[in-house]
Coordinates of C-alpha atoms in Angstrom, one line a residue:
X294 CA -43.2 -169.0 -66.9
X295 CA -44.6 -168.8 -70.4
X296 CA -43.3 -171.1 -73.3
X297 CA -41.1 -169.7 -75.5
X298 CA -43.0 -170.6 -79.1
X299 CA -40.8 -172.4 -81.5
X300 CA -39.5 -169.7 -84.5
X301 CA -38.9 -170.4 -87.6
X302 CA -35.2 -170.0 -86.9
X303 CA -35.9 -172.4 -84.0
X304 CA -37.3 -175.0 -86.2
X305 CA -34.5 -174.8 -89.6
X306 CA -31.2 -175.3 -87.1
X307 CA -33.3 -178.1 -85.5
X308 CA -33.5 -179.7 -88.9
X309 CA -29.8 -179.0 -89.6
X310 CA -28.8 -181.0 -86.9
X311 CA -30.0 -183.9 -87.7
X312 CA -28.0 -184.1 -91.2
X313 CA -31.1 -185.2 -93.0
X314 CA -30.8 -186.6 -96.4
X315 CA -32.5 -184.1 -98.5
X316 CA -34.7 -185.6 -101.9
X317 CA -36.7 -182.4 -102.4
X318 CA -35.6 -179.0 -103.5
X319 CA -33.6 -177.1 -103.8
X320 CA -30.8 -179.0 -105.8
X321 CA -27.7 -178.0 -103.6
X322 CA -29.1 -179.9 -100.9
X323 CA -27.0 -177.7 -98.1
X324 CA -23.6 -175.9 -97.7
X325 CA -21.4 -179.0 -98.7
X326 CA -21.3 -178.2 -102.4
X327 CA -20.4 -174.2 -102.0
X328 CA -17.9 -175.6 -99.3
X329 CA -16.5 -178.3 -101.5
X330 CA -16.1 -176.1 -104.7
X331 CA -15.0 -173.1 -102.9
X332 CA -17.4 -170.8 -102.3
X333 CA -17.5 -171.1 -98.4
X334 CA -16.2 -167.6 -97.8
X335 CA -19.6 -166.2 -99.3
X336 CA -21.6 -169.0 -96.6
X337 CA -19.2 -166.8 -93.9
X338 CA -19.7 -163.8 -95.3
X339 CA -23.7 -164.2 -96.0
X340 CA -25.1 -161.6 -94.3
X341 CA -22.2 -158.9 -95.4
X342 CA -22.8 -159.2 -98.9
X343 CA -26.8 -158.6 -98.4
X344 CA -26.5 -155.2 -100.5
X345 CA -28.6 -152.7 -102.1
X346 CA -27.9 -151.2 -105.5
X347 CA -24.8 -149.6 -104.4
X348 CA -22.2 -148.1 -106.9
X349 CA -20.8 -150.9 -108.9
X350 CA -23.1 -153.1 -108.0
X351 CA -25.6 -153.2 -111.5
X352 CA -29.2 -153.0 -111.3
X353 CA -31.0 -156.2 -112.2
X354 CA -33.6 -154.1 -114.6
X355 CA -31.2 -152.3 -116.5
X356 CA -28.0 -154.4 -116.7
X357 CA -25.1 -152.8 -117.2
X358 CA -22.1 -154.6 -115.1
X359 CA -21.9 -157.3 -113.1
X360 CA -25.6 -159.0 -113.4
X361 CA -25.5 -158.5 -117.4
X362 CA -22.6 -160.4 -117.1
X363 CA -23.9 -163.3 -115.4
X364 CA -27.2 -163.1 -117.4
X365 CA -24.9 -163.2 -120.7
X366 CA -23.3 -166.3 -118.9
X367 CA -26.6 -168.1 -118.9
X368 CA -27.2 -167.3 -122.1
X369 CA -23.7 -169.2 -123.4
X370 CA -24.8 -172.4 -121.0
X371 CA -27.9 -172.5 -122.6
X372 CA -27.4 -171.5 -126.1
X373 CA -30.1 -168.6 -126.4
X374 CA -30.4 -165.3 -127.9
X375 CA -30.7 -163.7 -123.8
X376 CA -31.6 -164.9 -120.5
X377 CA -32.9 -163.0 -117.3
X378 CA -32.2 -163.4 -113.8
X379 CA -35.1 -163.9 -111.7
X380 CA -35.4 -163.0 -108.0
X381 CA -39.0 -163.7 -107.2
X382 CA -38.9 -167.5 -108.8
X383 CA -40.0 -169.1 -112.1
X384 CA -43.6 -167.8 -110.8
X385 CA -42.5 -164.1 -112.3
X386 CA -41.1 -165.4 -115.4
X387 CA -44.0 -167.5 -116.2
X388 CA -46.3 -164.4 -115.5
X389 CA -44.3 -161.8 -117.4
X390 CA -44.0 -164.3 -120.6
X391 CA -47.4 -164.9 -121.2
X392 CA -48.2 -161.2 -120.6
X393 CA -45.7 -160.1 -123.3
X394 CA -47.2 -162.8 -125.7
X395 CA -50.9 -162.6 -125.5
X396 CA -52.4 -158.9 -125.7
X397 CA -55.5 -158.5 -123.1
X398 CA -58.3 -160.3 -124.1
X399 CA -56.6 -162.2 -126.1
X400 CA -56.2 -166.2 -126.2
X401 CA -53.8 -168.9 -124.3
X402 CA -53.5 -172.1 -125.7
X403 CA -52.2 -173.9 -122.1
X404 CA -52.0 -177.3 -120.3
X405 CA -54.9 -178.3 -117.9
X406 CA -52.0 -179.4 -115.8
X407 CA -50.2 -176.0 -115.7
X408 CA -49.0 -174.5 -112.1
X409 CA -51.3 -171.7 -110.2
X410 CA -48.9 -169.0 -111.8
X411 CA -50.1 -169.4 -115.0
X412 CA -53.4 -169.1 -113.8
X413 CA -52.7 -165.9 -112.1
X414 CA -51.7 -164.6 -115.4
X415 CA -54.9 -165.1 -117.2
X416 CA -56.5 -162.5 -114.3
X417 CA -53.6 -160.3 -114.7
X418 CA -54.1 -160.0 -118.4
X419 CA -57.6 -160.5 -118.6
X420 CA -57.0 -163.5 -120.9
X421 CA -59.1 -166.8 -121.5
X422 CA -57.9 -169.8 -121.9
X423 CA -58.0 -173.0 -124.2
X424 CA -57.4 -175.8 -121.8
X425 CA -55.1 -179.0 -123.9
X426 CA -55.0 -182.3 -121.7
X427 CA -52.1 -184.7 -120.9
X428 CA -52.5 -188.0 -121.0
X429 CA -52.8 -190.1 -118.3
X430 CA -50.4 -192.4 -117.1
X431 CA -53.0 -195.0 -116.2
X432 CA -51.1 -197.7 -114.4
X433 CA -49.8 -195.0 -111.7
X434 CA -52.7 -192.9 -111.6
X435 CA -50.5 -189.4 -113.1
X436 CA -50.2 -187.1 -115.3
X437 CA -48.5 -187.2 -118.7
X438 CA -47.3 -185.8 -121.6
X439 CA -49.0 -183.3 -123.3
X440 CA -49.0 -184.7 -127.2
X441 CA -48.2 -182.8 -130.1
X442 CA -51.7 -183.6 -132.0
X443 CA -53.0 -182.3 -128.8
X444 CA -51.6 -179.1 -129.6
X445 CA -52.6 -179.4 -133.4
X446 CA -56.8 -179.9 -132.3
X447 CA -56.5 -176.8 -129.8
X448 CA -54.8 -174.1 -132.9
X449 CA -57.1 -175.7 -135.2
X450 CA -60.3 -174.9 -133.2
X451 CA -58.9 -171.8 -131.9
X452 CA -57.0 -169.8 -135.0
X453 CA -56.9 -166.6 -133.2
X454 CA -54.5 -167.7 -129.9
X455 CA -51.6 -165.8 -129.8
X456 CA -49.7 -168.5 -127.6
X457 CA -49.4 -172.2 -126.2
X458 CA -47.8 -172.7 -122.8
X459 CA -47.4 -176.1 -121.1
X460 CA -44.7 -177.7 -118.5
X461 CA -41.9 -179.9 -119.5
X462 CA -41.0 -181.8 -117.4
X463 CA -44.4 -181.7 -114.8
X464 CA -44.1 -182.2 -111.3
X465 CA -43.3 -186.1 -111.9
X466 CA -40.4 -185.8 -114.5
X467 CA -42.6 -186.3 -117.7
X468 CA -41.9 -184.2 -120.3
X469 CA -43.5 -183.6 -123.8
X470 CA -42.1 -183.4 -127.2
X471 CA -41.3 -180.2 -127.3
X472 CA -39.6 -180.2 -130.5
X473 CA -42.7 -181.8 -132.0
X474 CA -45.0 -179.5 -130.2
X475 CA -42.6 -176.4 -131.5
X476 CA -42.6 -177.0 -135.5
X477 CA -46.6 -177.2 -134.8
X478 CA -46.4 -174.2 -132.7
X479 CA -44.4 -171.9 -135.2
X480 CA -46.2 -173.4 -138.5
X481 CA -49.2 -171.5 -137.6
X482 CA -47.0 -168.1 -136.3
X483 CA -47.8 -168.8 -132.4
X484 CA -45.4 -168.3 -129.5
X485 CA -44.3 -171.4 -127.5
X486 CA -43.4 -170.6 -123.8
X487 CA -42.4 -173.5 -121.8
X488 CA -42.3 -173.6 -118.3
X489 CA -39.1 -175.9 -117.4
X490 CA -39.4 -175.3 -113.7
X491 CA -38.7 -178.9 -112.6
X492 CA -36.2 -179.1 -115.6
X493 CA -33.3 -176.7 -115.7
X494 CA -30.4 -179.4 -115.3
X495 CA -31.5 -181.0 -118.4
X496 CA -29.4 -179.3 -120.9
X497 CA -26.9 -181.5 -119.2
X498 CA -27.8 -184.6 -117.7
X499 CA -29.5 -186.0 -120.9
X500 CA -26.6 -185.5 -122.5
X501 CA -24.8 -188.8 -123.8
X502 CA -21.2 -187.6 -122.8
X503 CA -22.2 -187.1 -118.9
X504 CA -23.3 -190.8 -119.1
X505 CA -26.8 -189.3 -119.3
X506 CA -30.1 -190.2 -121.7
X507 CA -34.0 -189.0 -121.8
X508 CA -36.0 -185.8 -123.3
X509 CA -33.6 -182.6 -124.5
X510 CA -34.0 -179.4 -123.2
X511 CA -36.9 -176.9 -124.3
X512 CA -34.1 -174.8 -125.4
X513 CA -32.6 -176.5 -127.7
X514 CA -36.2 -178.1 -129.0
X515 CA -36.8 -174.8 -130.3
X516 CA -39.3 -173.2 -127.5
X517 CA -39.4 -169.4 -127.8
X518 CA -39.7 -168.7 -124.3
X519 CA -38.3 -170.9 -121.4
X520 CA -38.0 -170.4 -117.7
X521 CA -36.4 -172.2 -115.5
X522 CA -36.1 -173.3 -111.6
X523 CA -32.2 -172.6 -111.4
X524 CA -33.0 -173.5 -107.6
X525 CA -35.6 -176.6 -108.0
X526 CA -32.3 -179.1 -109.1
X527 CA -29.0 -176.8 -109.6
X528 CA -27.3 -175.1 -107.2
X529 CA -29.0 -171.5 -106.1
X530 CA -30.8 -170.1 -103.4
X531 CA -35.0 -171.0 -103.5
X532 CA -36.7 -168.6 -105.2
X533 CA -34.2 -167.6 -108.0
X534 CA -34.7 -168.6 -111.3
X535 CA -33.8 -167.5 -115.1
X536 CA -36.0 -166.9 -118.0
X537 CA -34.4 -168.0 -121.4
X538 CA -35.8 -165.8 -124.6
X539 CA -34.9 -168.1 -127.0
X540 CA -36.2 -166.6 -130.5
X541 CA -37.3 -163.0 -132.0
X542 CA -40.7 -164.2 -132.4
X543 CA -41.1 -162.2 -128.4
X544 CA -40.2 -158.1 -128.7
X545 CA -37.7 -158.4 -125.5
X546 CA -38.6 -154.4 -124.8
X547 CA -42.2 -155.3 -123.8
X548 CA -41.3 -158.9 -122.4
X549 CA -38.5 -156.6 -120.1
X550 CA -41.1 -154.5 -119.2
X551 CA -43.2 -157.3 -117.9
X552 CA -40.5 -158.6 -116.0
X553 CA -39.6 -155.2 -114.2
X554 CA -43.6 -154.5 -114.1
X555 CA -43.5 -158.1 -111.9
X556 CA -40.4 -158.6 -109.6
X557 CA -39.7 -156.6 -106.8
X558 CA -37.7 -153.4 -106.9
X559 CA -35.5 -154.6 -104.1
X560 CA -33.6 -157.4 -106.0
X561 CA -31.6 -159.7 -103.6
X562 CA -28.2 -159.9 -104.0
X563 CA -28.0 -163.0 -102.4
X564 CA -30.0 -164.9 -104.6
X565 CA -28.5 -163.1 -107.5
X566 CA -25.2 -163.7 -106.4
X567 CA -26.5 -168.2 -105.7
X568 CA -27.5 -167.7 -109.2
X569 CA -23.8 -166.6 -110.5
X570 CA -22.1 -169.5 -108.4
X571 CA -24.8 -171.4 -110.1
X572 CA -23.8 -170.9 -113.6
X573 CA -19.9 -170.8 -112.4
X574 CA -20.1 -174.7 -111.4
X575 CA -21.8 -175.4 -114.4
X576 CA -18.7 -173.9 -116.4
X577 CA -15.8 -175.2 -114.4
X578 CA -17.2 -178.3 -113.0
X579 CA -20.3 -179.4 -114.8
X580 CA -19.2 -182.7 -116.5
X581 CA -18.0 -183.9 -113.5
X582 CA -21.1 -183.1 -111.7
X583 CA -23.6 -184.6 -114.5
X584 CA -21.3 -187.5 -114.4
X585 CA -21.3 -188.3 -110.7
X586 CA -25.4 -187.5 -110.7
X587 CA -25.7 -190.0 -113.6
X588 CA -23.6 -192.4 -112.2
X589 CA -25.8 -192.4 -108.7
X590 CA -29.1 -192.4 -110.8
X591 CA -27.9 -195.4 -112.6
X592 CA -26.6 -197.7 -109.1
X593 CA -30.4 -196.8 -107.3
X594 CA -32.0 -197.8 -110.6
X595 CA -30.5 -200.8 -111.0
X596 CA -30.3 -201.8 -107.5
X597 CA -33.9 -200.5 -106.6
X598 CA -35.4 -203.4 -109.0
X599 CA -34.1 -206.1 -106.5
X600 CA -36.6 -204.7 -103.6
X601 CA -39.9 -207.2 -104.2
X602 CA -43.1 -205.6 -104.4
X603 CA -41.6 -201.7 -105.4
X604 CA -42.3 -200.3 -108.2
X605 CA -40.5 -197.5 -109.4
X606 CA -41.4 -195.3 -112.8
X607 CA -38.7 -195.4 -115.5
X608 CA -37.5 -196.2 -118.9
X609 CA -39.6 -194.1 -120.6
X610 CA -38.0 -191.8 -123.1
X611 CA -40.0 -189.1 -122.2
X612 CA -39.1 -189.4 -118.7
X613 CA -36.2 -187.0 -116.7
X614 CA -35.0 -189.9 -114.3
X615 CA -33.8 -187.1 -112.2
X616 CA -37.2 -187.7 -110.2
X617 CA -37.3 -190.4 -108.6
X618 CA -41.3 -191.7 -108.5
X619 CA -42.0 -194.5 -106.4
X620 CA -45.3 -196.4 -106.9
X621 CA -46.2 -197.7 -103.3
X622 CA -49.5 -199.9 -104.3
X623 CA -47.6 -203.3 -104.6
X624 CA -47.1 -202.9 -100.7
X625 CA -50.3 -202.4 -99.8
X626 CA -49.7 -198.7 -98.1
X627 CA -50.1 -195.5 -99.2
X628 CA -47.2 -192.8 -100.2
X629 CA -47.6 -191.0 -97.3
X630 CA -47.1 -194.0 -95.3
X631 CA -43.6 -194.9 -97.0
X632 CA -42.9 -190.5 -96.6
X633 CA -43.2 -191.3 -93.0
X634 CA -41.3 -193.9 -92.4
X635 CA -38.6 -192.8 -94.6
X636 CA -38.6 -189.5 -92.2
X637 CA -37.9 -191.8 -89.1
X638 CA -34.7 -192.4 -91.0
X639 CA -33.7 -189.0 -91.9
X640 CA -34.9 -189.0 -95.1
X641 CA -36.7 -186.4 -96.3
X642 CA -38.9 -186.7 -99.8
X643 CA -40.7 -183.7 -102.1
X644 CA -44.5 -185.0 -102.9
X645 CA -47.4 -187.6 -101.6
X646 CA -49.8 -187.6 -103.8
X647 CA -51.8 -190.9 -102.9
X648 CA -49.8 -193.9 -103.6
X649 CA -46.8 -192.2 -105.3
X650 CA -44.2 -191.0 -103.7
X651 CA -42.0 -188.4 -105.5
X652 CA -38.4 -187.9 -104.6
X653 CA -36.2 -184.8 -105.8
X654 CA -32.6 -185.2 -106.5
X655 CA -30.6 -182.9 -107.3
X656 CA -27.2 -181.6 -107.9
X657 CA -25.8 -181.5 -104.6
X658 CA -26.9 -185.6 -103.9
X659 CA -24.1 -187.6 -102.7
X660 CA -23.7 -191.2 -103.9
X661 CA -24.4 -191.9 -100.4
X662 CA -27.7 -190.3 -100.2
X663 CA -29.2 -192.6 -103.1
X664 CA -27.4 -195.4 -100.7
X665 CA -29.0 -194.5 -97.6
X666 CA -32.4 -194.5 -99.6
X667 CA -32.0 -198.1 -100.9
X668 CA -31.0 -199.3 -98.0
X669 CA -34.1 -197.4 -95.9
X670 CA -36.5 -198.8 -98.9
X671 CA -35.4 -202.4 -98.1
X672 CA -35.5 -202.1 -94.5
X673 CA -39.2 -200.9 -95.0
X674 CA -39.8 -203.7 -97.5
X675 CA -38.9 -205.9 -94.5
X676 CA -41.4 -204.6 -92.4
X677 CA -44.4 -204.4 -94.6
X678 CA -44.0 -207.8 -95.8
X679 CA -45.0 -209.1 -92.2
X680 CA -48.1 -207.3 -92.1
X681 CA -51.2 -208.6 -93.9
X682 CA -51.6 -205.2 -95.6
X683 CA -49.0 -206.1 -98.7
X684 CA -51.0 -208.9 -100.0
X685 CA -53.6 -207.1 -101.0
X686 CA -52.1 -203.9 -103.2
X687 CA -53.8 -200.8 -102.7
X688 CA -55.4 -199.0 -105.2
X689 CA -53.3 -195.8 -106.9
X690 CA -54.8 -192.8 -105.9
X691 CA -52.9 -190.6 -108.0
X692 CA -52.2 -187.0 -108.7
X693 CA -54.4 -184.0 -106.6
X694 CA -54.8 -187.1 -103.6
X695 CA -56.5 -189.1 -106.5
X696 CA -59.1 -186.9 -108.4
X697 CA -57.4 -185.8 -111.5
X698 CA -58.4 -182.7 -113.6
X699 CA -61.1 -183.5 -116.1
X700 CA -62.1 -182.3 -119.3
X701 CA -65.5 -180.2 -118.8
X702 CA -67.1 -177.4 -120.6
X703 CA -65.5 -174.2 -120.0
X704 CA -67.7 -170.7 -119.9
X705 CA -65.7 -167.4 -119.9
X706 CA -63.9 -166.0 -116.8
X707 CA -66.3 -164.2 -115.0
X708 CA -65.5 -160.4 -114.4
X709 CA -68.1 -159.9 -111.5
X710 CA -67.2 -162.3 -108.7
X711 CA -68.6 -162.6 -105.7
X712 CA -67.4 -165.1 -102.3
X713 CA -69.9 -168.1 -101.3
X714 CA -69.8 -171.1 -98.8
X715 CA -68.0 -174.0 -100.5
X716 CA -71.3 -176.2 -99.8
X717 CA -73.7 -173.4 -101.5
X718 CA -71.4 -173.5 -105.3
X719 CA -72.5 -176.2 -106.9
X720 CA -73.3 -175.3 -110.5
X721 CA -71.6 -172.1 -109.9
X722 CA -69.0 -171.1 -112.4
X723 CA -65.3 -170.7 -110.6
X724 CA -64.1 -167.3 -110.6
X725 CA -61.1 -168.0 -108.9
X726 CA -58.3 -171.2 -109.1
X727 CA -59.0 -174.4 -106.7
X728 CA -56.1 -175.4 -106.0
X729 CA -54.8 -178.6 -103.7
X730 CA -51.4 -177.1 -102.5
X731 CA -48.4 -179.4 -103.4
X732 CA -48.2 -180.3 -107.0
X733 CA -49.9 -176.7 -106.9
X734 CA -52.2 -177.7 -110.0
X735 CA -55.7 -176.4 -110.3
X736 CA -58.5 -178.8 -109.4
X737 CA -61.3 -176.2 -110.7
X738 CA -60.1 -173.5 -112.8
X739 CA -62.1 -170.3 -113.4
X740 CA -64.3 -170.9 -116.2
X741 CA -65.2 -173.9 -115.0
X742 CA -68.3 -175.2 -113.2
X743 CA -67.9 -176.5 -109.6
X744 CA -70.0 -179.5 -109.4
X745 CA -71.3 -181.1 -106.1
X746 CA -68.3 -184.0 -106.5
X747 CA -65.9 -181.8 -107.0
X748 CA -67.6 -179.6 -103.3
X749 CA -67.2 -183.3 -101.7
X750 CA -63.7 -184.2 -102.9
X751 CA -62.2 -180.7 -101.8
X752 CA -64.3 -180.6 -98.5
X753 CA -62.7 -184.2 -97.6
X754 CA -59.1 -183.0 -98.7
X755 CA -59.7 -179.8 -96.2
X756 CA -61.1 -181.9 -93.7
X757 CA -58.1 -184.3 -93.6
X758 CA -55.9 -181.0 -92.7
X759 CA -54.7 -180.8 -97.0
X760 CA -54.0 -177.4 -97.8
X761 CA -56.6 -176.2 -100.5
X762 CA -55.8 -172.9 -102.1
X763 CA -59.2 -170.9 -103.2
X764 CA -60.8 -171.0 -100.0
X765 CA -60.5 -169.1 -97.7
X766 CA -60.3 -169.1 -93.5
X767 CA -64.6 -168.6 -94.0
X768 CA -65.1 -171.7 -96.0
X769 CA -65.7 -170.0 -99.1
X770 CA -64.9 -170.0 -102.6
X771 CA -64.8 -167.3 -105.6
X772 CA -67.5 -167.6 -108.2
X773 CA -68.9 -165.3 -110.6
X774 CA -71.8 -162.7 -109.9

């Protein structure tokens, strides 16, 4: 008799059942939060309430009922002028904001370190970029901020950009000065879109009163245009998101077309409707929630300091503790070493990225999860100081596997492209984004040159079974014509 394949269905009650602890997205981290706070009739009645536009039930791109309701209820949590829901992720919000900022042809001021979707916009838009760098975080081998006088050199050499887009917080919890980066921004009459993916809880756990500290909110630092990942840390389904228009600096009409132009016509009313429970703990039970996260943040990061060898990122102002960045060289192993012996324990962690180890909490984390971690952490402690391997620290790798974006002469984005072996582009210019898939951050961007180091370091990344977005199943890349 044949073997039945494994589904996908198959494979996610197979994971349930093992109640793993869950530090990667999304933030609800499974049915106990809706159950707790009473939202378990919807978890019952999921597949019921998986609609269509049905009298009553409002249309998502002309809001007249229930979803402008809940978009005008994210727009009281975060203080802004309007926000839109988002069914098809911050990806779509990203997309439609820079497309309603910066006319075709035109300019984008944006962060080398920016995700793929920005990336797609520049093809969408025909647009060409002007790349600002973070600064690196050299003792762990990441990406940082992206400074303020950063932002001053890049409108300075380039007058006629319409906008400047970066992220806040990045994958690893560093944000920027925003606020800084804003008054900059606005002095010279430029639009300042933040993408806040990874950041959407901070209007509320930074706050002093929910025991909280670390970088404010893009919001309220005075970005025009901010979208975030409701589902990343809060408490809705993946893939829904909301897009804060935070100024009249943006006409709304043309940045609503955009949106409708780039999400799907068949809205899900099951994300829409995670999205409303989303904002509805945030206005009955959101201190409590910040407090208790807080409070859990504060006992691993006091207790993790007591486990010899780790070493953990923090106390950095410009840091959203919420992300929990473990640096594994002082024990001689590599991050995706410690990922998989923290999965032999049921816990599960967001991103490797040589010898850091990036875990995700979120909203739904129990006390207990951060206790089972510590507790996992110095059992593993225990068995890596036996083995030779932790007196001699490795070296950090860093962020893309440990070949980090550089600065490099950029050519314009070439509008005749054609498909060649990976091994045949060096000196080539890249017609379409390189891409090492997580953080999902370009290595080679179009406009840049591929060079025969660059061919070598994604060649070894594809051969070690990395997933390497730009190319394809033939082995080849996109470069111009």
């Amino acid at each position: 008799m044949e073997k039945k394949s494994k589904t996908t269905l198959d494979f996610l009650l197979e994971h349930a059942e093992k109640e793993p602890v869950s530090f990667h997205m999304p933030g609800h981290k499974g049915s106990e939060l809706y159950q707790k706070h009473g939202y378990g009739t919807f978890l019952q009645r999921f597949m019921d309430c998986d609609i269509t536009e049905i009298p009553g039930a409002d249309n998502l791109f002309q809001t007249e009922g229930i979803l402008q309701e809940a978009q005008q209820r994210y727009g009281r949590l975060y203080g802004v002028e309007r926000s839109y829901m988002l069914i098809n992720g911050t990806s779509s919000g990203i997309i439609a904001a820079i497309l309603a900022s910066v006319p075709e042809d035109g300019q984008l001021i944006m962060a080398r370190n920016c995700h793929k979707s920005v990336f797609n916009a520049l093809s969408l838009g025909s647009i060409q970029p002007v790349y600002v760098y973070p600064e690196m975080m050299e003792e762990h081998g990441i990406l940082g901020q992206v400074t303020a006088e950063e932002i001053q050199r890049a409108i300075g050499e380039n007058p006629q950009a319409s906008a400047v887009i970066l992220p806040s917080p990045n994958y690893y919890g560093i944000c920027s000065d925003i606020r800084a980066i804003a008054r900059i921004v606005h002095e010279h009459g430029k639009i300042l879109i933040v993408d806040q993916a990874h950041g959407a809880h901070l209007k509320w756990l930074s706050k002093k009163e929910h025991g909280g500290a670390g970088p404010e909110c893009a919001e309220e630092a005075g970005a025009d245009i901010v979208i975030n990942s409701i589902h990343k840390t809060l408490a809705s389904f993946t893939q829904s998101a909301v897009l804060n228009l935070n100024s009249q600096r943006v006409d709304r009409y043309v940045l609503e077309d955009k949106l409708q132009a780039i999400q799907s016509t068949s809205p899900s009313y099951l994300l829409m409707a995670s999205l409303d429970i989303s904002a509805d703990l945030m206005e009955r039970h959101g201190a409590e929630l910040m407090k208790s996260w807080n409070q859990s943040l504060d006992h691993f990061y006091g207790t993790v300091k007591n486990i010899q060898g780790l070493n953990v990122i923090e106390d950095d102002c410009l840091l959203d503790r919420s992300k929990i960045n473990i640096n594994t060289s002082g024990w001689g192993i590599t991050a995706a070493e410690l990922e998989t012996r923290l999965m032999e324990r049921g816990i599960f962690s967001e991103l490797t990225t040589g010898n850091i180890l990036m875990l995700m909490s979120g909203i739904g984390n129990q006390r207990s999860d951060f206790q089972r971690l510590l507790e996992a952490l110095k059992e593993i402690q225990m068995e890596v100081a036996s083995c030779e391997a932790w007196k001699a620290p490795s070296k950090t790798l860093g962020e893309n596997g440990g070949k980090m974006p550089k600065r490099s002469e950029l050519f314009p984005i070439p509008k005749h492209k054609k498909r060649v072996r990976l091994e045949e582009a060096a000196g080539m210019v890249c017609a379409a984004s390189i891409i090492p898939y997580p953080p999902g951050i370009p290595l080679i961007c179009p406009g840049e040159k591929l060079e025969r180091e660059d061919i070598q370091y994604i060649s070894q990344l594809r051969q070690a079974g990395e997933k390497v977005i730009g190319v394809n199943d033939a082995g080849e890349v996109t470069v111009g014509a």
